[in-house]
XYZ file of C-alpha atoms in Angstrom:
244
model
C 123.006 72.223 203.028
C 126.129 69.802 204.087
C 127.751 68.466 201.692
C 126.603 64.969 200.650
C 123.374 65.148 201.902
C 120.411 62.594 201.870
C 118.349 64.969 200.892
C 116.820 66.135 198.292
C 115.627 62.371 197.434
C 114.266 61.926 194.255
C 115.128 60.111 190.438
C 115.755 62.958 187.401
C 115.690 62.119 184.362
C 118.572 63.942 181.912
C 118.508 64.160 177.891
C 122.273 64.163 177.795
C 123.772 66.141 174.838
C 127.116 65.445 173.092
C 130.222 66.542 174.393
C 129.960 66.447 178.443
C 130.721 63.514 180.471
C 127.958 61.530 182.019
C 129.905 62.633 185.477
C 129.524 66.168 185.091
C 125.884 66.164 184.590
C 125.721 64.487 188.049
C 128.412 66.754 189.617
C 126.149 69.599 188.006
C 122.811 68.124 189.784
C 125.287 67.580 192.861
C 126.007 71.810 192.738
C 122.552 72.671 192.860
C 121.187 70.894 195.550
C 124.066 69.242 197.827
C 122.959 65.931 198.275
C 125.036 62.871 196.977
C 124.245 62.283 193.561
C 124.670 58.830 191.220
C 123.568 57.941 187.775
C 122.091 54.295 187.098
C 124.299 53.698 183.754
C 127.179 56.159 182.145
C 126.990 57.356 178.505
C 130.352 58.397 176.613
C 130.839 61.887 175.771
C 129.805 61.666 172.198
C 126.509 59.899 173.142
C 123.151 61.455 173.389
C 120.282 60.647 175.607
C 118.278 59.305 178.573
C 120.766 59.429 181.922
C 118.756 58.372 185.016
C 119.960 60.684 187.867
C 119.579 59.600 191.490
C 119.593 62.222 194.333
C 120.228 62.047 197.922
C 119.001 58.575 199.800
C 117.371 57.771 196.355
C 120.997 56.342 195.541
C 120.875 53.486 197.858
C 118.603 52.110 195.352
C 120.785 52.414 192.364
C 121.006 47.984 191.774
C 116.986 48.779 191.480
C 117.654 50.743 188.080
C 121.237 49.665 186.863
C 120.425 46.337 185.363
C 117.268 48.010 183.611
C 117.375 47.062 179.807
C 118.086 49.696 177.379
C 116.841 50.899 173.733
C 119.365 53.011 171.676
C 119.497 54.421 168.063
C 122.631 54.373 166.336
C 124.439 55.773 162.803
C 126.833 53.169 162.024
C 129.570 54.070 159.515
C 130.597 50.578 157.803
C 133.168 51.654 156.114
C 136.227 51.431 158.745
C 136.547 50.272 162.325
C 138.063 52.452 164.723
C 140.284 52.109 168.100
C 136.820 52.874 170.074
C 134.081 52.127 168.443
C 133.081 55.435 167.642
C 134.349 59.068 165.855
C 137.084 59.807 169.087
C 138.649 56.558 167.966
C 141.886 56.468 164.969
C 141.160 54.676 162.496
C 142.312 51.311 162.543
C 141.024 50.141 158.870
C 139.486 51.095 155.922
C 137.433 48.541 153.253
C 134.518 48.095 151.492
C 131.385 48.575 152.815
C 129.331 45.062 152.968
C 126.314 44.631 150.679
C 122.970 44.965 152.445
C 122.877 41.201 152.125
C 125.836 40.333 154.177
C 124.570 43.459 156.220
C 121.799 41.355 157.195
C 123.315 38.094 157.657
C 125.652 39.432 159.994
C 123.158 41.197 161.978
C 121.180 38.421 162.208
C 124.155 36.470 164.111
C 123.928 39.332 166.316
C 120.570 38.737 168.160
C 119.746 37.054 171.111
C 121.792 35.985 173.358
C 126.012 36.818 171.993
C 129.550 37.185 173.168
C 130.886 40.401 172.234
C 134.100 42.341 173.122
C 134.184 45.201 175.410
C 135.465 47.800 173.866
C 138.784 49.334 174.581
C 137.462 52.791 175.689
C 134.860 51.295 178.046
C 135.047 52.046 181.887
C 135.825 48.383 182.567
C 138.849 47.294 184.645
C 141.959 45.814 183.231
C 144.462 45.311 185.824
C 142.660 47.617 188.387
C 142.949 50.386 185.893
C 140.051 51.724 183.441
C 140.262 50.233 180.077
C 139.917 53.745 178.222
C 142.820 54.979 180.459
C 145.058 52.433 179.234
C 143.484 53.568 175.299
C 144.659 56.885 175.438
C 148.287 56.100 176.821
C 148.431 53.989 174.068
C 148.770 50.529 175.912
C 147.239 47.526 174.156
C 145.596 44.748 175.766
C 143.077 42.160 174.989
C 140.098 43.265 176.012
C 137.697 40.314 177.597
C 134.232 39.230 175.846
C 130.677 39.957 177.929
C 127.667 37.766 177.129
C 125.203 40.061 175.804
C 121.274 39.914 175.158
C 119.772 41.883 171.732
C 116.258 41.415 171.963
C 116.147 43.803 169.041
C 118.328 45.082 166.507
C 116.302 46.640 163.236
C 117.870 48.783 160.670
C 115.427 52.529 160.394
C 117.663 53.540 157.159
C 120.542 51.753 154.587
C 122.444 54.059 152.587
C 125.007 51.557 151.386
C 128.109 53.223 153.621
C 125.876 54.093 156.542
C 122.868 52.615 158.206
C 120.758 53.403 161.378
C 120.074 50.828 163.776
C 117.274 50.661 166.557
C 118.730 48.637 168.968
C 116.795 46.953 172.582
C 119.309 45.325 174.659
C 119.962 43.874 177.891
C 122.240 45.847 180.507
C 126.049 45.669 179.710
C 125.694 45.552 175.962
C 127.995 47.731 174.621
C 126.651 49.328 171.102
C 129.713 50.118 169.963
C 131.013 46.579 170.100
C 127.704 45.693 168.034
C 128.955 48.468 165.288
C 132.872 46.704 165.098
C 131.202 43.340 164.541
C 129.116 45.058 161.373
C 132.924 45.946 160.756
C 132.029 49.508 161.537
C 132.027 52.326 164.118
C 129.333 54.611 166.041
C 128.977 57.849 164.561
C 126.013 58.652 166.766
C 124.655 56.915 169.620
C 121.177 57.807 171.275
C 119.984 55.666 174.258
C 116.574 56.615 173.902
C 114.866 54.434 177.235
C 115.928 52.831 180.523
C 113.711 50.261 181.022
C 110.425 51.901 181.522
C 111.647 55.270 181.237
C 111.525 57.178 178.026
C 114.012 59.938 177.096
C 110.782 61.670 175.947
C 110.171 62.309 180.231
C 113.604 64.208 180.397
C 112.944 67.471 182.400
C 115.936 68.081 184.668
C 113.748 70.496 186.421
C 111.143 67.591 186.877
C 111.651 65.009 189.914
C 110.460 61.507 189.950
C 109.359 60.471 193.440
C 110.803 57.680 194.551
C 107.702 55.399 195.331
C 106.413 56.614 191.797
C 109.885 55.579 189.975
C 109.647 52.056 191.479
C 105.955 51.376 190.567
C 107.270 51.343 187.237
C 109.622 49.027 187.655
C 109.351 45.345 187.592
C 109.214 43.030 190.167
C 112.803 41.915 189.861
C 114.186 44.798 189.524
C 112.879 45.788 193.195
C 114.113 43.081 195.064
C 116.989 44.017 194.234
C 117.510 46.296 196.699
C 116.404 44.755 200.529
C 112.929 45.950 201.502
C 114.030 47.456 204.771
C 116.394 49.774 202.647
C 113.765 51.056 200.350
C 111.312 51.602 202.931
C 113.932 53.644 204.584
C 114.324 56.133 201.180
C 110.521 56.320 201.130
C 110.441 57.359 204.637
C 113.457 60.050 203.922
C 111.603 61.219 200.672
C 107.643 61.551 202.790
C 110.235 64.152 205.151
C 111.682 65.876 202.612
C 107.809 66.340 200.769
C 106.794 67.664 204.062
C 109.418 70.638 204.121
C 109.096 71.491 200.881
């Protein structure tokens, strides 16, 4: 099969485990069958969870999925802040961990709709360079604010140091700036859905077909991409059915 390829067309759906890049999973999907490959919203390396893979012409419909909104679970350490956000981060300072009354004031000035800093590690463009390139040469800039929507943000466990937070947010929302304004960092991070999809579905060995993956979406979230395009993928994935 050339490289590139249109085909095999079809959505996968990845539990990502800590450690590899949300890249090589789709350059390993991109090995095993040829066809150009995308992913609908990166997770950093430490992060666990759903990654929507899109194969072959399936990618052409990647605005369908990308501004899907998302539900994580998170261990937040509220003891220190870090240069990321999260464990790969140095530590930038250490205090007192806030009672679980301020705990819950200040998460309560965190829902709905809020302005929060990207973080410095984020993929985001500074300069036409990536922000977490800049991070590990050790070059500090001010990162910009993004307006964020938290439908949800509920604490599952309070230890006093540590608490777990399930989170349902709106696309862009970075969870690790949530954890610095808690004055904390991400020890964990879980995205656990994509919009309708559940991490629950992950099968890499299972394919979504195309027409099946956008029934599920919502109206908006369709017209996102032109109709003439997506009729085009359906037609590409109703070949590819018929060969295999």
């Amino acid at each position: 099969m050339p490289p590139r390829a249109a085909k095999p067309v079809g959505v996968v759906l990845v539990d990502k485990p800590a450690g590899p890049s949300s890249f090589a999973l789709v350059a390993e999907l991109r090995r095993r069958t040829g066809a150009r490959t995308g992913h609908t919203g990166t997770l950093d390396p430490f992060a666990t969870g759903l990654l929507v893979q899109l194969s072959g012409g399936a990618t052409r419909l990647a605005p369908c999925f990308v501004g899907l909104d998302k539900r994580y679970v998170t261990d937040v350490d509220l003891t220190s802040t870090t240069s990321t956000g999260d464990p790969e981060g140095e530590t930038l300072e250490e205090h007192v961990p806030p009672t679980q009354d301020e705990l819950e004031r200040s998460l309560a000035g965190l829902r709905g709709e809020v302005e929060l800093p990207i973080p410095a590690a984020s993929a985001v463009k500074i300069g036409g360079e990536r922000a977490y390139r800049l991070a590990r040469r050790g070059v500090t800039v001010e990162m910009p604010s993004r307006h964020s929507s938290v439908y949800a943000l509920d604490v599952i466990a309070y230890t006093g140091e540590r608490v777990r937070l399930d989170l349902h947010v709106g696309s862009g929302t970075y969870v690790r700036s949530i954890a610095d304004a808690l004055g904390g960092h991400c020890l964990t991070l879980r995205r656990t859905a994509v919009g309708p999809f559940a991490v629950e579905e992950a099968d890499p060995e299972r394919w979504l077909t195309v027409a099946s993956a956008l029934a599920r979406l919502p109206a908006e979230a369709v017209a996102r991409v032109p109709a003439r395009v997506r009729e085009r993928v359906l037609a590409l994935e109703a070949e590819d059915q018929s060969v295999r």
